[in-house]
Coordinates of C-alpha atoms in Angstrom, one line a residue:
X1 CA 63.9 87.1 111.4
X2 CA 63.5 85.9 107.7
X3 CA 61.7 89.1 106.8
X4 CA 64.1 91.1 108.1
X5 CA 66.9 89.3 106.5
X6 CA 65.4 89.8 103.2
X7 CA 64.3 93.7 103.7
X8 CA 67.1 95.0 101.8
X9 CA 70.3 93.6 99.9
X10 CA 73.1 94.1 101.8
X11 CA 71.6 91.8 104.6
X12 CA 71.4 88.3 103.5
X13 CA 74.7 88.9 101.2
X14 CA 77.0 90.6 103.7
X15 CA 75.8 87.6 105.7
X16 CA 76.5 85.0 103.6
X17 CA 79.7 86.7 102.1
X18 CA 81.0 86.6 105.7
X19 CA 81.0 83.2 106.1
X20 CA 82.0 82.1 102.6
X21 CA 85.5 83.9 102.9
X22 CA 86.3 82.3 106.0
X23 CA 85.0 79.2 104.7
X24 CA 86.1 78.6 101.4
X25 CA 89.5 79.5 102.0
X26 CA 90.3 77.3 104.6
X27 CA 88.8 74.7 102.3
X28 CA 91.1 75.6 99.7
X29 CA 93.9 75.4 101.9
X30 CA 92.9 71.9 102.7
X31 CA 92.8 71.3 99.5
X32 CA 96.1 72.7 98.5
X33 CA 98.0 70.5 101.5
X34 CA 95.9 67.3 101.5
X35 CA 94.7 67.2 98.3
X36 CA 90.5 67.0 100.0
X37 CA 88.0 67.8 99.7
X38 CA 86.8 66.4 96.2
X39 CA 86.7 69.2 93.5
X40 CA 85.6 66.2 91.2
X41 CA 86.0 67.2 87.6
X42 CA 86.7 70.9 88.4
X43 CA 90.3 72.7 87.8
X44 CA 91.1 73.5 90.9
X45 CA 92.8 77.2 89.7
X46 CA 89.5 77.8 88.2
X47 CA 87.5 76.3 91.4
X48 CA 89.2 78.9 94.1
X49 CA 89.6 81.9 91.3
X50 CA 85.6 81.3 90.2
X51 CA 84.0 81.7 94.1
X52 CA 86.4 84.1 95.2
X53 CA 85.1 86.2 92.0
X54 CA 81.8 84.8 91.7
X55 CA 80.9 83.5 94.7
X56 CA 82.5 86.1 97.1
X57 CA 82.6 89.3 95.5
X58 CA 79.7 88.8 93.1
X59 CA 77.7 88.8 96.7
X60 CA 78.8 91.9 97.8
X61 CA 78.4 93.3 94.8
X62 CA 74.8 92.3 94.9
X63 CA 74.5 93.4 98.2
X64 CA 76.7 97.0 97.9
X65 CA 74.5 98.0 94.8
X66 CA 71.2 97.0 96.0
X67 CA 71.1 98.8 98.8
X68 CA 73.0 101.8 97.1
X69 CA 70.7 102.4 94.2
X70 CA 67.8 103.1 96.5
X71 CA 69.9 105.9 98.0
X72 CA 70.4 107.3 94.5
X73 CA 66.9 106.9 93.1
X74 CA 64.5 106.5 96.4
X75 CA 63.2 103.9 94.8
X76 CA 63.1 100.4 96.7
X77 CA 65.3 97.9 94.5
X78 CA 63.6 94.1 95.8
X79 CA 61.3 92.8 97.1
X80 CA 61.9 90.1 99.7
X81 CA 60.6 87.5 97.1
X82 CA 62.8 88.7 94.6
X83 CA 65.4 89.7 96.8
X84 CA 65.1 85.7 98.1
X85 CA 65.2 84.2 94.5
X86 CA 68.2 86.0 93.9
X87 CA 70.1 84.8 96.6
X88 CA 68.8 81.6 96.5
X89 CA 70.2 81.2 93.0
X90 CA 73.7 82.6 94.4
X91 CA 73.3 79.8 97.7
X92 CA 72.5 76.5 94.7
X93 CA 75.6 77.7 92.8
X94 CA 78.1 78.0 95.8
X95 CA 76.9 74.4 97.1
X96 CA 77.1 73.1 93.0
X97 CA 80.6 73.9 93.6
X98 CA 81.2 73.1 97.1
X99 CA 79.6 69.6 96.2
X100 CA 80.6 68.8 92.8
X101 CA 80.4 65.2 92.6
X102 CA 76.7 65.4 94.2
X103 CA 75.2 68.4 92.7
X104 CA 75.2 68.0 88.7
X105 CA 77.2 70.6 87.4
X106 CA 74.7 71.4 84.6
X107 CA 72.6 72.7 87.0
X108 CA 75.3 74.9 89.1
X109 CA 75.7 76.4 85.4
X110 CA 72.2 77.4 85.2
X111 CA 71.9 78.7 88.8
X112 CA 75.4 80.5 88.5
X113 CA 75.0 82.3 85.6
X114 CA 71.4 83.4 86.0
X115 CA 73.1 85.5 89.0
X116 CA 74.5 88.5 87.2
X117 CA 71.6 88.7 84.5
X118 CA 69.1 88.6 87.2
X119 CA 71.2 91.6 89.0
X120 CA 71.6 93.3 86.3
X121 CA 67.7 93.4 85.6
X122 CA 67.2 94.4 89.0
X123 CA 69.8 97.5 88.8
X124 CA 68.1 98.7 85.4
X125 CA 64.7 98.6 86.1
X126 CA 65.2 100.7 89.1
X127 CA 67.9 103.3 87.3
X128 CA 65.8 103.5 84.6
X129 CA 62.3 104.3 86.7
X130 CA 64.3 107.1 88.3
X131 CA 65.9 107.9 85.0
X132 CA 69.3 107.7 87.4
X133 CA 71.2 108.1 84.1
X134 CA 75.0 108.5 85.9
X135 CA 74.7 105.0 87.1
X136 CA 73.4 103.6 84.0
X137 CA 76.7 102.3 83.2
X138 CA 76.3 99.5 86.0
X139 CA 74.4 97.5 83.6
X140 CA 76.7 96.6 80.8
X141 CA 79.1 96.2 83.3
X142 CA 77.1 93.2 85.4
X143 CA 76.4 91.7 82.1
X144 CA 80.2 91.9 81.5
X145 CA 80.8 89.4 84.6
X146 CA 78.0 87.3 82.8
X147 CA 79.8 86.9 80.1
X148 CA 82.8 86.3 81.8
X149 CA 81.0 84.0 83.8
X150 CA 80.1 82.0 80.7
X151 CA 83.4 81.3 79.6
X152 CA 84.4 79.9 82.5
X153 CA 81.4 77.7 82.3
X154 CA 82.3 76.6 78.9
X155 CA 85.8 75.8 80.0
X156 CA 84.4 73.5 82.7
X157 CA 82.2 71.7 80.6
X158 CA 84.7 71.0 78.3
X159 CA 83.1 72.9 75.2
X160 CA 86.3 75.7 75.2
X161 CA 89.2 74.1 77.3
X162 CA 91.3 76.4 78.1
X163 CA 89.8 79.5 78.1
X164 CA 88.8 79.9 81.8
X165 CA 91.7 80.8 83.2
X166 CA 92.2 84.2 80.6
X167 CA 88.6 84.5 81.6
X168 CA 89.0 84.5 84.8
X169 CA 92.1 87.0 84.9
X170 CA 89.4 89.4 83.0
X171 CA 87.7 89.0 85.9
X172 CA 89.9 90.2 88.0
X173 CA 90.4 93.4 86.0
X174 CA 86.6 94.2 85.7
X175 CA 86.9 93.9 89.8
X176 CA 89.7 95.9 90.4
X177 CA 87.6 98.3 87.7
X178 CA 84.6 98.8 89.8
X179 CA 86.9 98.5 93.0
X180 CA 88.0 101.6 91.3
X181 CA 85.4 103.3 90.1
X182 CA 83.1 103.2 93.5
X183 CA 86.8 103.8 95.3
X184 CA 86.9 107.2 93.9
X185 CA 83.7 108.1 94.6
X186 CA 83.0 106.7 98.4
X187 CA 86.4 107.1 99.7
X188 CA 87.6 110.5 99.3
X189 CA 83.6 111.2 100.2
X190 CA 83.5 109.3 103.5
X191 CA 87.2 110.8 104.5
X192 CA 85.9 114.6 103.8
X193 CA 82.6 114.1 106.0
X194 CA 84.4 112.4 109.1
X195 CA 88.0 114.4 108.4
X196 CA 86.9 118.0 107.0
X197 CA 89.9 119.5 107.8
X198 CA 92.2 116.7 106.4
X199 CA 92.3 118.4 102.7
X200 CA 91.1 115.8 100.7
X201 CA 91.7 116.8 97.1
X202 CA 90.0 115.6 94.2
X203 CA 90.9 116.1 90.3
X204 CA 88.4 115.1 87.9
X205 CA 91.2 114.9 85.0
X206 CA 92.9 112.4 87.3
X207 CA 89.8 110.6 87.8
X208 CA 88.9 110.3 84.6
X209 CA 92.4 109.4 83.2
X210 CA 92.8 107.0 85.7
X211 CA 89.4 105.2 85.3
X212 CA 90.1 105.1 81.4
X213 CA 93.4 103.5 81.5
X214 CA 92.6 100.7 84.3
X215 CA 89.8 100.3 81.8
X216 CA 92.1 100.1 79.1
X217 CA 93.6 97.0 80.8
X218 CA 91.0 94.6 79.9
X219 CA 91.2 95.1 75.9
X220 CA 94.6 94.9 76.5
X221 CA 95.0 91.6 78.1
X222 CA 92.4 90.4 75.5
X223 CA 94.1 91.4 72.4
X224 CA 97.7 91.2 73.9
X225 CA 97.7 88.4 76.9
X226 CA 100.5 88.4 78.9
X227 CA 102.8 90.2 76.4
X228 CA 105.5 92.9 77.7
X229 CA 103.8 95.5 75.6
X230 CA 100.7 95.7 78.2
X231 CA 103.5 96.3 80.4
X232 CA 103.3 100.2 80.1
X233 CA 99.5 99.7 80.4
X234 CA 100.0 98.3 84.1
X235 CA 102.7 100.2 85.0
X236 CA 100.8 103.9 84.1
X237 CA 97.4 102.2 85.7
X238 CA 99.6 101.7 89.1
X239 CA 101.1 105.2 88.6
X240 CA 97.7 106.7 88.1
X241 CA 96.1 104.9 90.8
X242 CA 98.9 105.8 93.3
X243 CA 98.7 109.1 92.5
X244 CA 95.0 109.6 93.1
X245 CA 95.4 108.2 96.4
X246 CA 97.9 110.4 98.0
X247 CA 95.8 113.4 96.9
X248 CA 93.2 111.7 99.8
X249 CA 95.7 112.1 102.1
X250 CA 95.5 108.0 103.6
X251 CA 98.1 109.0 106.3
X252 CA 95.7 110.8 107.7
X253 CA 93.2 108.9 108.1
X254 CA 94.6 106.4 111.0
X255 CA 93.1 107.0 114.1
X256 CA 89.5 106.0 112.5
X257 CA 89.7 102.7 111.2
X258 CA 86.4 102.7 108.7
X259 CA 88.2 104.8 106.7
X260 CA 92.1 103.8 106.8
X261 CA 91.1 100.3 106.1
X262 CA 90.0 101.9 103.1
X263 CA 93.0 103.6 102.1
X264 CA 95.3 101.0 102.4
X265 CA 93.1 98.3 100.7
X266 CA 93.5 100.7 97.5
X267 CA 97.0 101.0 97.7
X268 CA 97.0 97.6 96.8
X269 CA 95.6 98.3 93.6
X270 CA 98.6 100.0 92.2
X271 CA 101.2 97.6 94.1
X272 CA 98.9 94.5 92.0
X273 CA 99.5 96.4 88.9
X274 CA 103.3 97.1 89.4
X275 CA 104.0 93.9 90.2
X276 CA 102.8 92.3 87.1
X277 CA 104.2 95.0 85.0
X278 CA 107.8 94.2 86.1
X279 CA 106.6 90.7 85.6
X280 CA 105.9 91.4 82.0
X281 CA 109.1 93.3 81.8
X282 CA 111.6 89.9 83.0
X283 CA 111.3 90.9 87.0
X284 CA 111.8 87.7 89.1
X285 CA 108.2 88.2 90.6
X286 CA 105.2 85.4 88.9
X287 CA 102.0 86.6 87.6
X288 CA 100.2 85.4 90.6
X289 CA 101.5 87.6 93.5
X290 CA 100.2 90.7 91.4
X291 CA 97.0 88.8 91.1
X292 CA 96.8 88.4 94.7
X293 CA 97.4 91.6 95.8
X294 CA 94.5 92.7 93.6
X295 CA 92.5 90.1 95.1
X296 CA 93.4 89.5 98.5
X297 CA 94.4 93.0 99.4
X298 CA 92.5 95.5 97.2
X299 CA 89.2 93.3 96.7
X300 CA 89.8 91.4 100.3
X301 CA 90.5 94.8 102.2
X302 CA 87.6 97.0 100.5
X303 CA 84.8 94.4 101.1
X304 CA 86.0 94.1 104.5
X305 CA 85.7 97.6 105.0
X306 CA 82.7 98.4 103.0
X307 CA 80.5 95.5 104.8
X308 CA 81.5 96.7 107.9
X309 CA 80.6 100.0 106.9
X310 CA 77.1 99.7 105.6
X311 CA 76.4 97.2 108.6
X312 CA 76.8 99.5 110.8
X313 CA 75.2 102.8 109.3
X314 CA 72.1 101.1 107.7
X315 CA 71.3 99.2 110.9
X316 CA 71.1 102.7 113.1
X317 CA 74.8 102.0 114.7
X318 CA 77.1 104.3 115.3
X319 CA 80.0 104.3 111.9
X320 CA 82.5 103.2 114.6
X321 CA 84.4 100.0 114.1
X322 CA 83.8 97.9 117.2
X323 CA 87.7 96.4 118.4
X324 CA 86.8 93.2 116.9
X325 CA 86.3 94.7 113.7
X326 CA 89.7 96.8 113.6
X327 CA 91.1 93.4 114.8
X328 CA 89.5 92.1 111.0
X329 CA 91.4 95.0 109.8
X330 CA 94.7 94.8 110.5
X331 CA 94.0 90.7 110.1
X332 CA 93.1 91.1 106.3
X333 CA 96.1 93.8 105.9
X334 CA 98.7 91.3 107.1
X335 CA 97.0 88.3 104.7
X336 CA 97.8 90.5 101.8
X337 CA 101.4 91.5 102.8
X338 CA 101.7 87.8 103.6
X339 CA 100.9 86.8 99.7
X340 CA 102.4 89.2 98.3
X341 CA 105.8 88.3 100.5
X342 CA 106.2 85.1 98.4
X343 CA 107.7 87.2 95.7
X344 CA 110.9 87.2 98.0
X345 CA 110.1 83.4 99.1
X346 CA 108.4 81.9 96.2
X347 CA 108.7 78.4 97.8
X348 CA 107.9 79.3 101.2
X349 CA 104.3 77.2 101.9
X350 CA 103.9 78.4 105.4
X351 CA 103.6 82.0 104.0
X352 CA 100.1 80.7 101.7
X353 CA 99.1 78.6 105.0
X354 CA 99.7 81.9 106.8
X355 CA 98.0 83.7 104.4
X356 CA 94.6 81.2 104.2
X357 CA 94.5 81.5 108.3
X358 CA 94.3 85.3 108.5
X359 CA 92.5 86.2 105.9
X360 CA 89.9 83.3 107.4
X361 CA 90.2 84.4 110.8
X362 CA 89.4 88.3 109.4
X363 CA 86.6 87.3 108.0
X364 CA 85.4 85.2 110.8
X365 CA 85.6 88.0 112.9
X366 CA 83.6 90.0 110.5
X367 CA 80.5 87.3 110.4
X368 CA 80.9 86.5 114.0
X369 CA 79.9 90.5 114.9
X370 CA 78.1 90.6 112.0
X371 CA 75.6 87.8 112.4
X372 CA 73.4 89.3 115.2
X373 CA 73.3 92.5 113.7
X374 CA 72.5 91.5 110.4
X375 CA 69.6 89.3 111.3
X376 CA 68.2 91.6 113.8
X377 CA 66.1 94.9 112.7
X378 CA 67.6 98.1 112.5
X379 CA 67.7 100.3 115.9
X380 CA 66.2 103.6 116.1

């Protein structure tokens, strides 16, 4: 079982991601109405935005790009040693912060930000063996979240307060970035090959023009924080993004649920960005809810979708979402609209308890299906 756990990435990540989401939210719920479990010292903003970011999506990350770059070189990416010291590092950090007053936290530092540095090494020895030079680009940005990752780190230790939230809003950016960036490349792809006839259009200009200015965010918000003038920034990033989702044609795309789960997980890329540039602009709507919908309905959706996905394909199963998966689907859909719903009722509590129990009870589903098929070997 182990060594076929640890074959390739997206196995022991997907796995573990799984399980996390459905976890770690419901304990931040707790948290939120009861006030427990411990956090000890931590912030508890920075606590649920740091393993959402790092703990959650930096696993699928590792997993998604793992197993992708030995598509695109042919070259095999880990070994299950390495592939095991990797996650292991990721497993000491997520209990670090799960057990804070147990687990010193100068040593859920070390193992949490040897993760994206490790990853990164990983990614470039293998790009640069097959001379893969379009992907190249991967590597700065995993060293990005490092740095990222540091600053939140020096926030929590008390050498920078202050600075991990502004970090940790960076964070989000360089997400919805890559969300972006492999977006437009596997999601008009996947909808031409199962809907030829759908008339998928692609524009490089728009690609490139919308890449550069969601890119453009993150300087930005560096230089400018939340200042109106990165209003216009947002707004043409969630104009440009909108845009280059229509031309894949998302409403027709739902009677297969691999791929609409897809399409409406981006749309919440430009509704994040709209609604924190009215926000910037005096709109009655916080900062968070645009936050959210980046997180929980661009970030929450497209994992979902992309570990059911590469489950099912790189395991010898049909790319047919089982009904408990679609069920995942819609559940992680109606989280989002959920969060984002408390920009009409900002005070309304049940809408974030609501929000906690489906977007747990998505991912449950997820790991629940997953699980067997993860551990087992692939069919032939």
């Amino acid at each position: 079982m182990l060594r076929t756990l640890f074959s390739i990435g997206f196995r022991p990540f997907f796995l573990a991601a799984g399980w996390l989401a459905a976890a770690w939210v419901l304990i931040w719920v707790t948290f939120l109405l009861r006030g427990s479990p411990s956090l000890g010292s931590l912030h508890p903003i920075l606590w649920h935005g740091h393993e959402m970011v790092f703990g959650l999506a930096a696993a699928v990350i590792a997993g998604f790009l793992l197993t992708a770059v030995q598509n695109w070189t042919g070259l095999t990416s880990t070994t299950p040693a390495s592939l095991g010291v990797l996650f292991a590092t990721w497993v000491l950090a997520r209990l670090g912060f799960l057990f804070p007053d147990a687990i010193p936290l100068w040593l859920t530092s070390i193992a949490d930000l040897a993760f994206f540095p490790l990853l990164a090494g990983m990614m470039a020895r293998v790009l640069w063996r097959a001379r893969n030079r379009n992907n190249y680009l991967l590597v700065p940005l995993l060293l990005a979240f490092a740095v990222l990752n540091l600053a939140i780190h020096l926030d929590l230790h008390g050498v920078r307060p202050g600075i991990g939230i502004p970090a940790l809003h960076l964070t989000v950016y360089l997400v919805t970035l890559l969300l972006v960036f492999m977006g437009g490349r596997v999601i008009p792809f996947f909808t031409e090959r199962r809907l030829p006839d759908l008339g998928v259009r692609r524009w490089p200009v728009l690609d490139w023009a919308t890449l550069l200015v969601t890119l453009a965010i993150l300087p930005g918000y560096l230089w400018l924080g939340r200042d109106p003038a990165l209003a216009p920034l947002l707004l043409a990033a969630a104009a440009l993004n909108l845009i280059r989702l229509l031309a894949w044609r998302p409403w027709g795309t739902l009677t297969v649920p691999l791929l609409w789960i897809l399409h409406v997980s981006y749309f919440w890329i430009p509704v994040g960005f709209l609604l924190q540039g009215i926000h910037l602009l005096g709109a009655p709507v916080s900062w968070s809810i645009g936050i959210h919908a980046l997180m929980v309905g661009a970030m929450g959706g497209l994992i979902l979708g992309m570990m059911a996905r590469v489950s099912l394909g790189h395991t010898g199963r049909p790319l047919e979402a089982p009904a408990v998966i679609t069920v995942a689907f819609l559940l992680i859909v109606l989280a989002a609209a959920a969060r984002v719903a408390m920009a009409v009722f900002p005070v309304a509590g049940w809408l974030l308890l609501l929000t906690g129990l489906l977007w747990s009870a998505a991912f449950a589903l997820f790991a629940l299906y997953s699980t067997p098929v993860l551990l087992a070997p692939r069919k032939t």
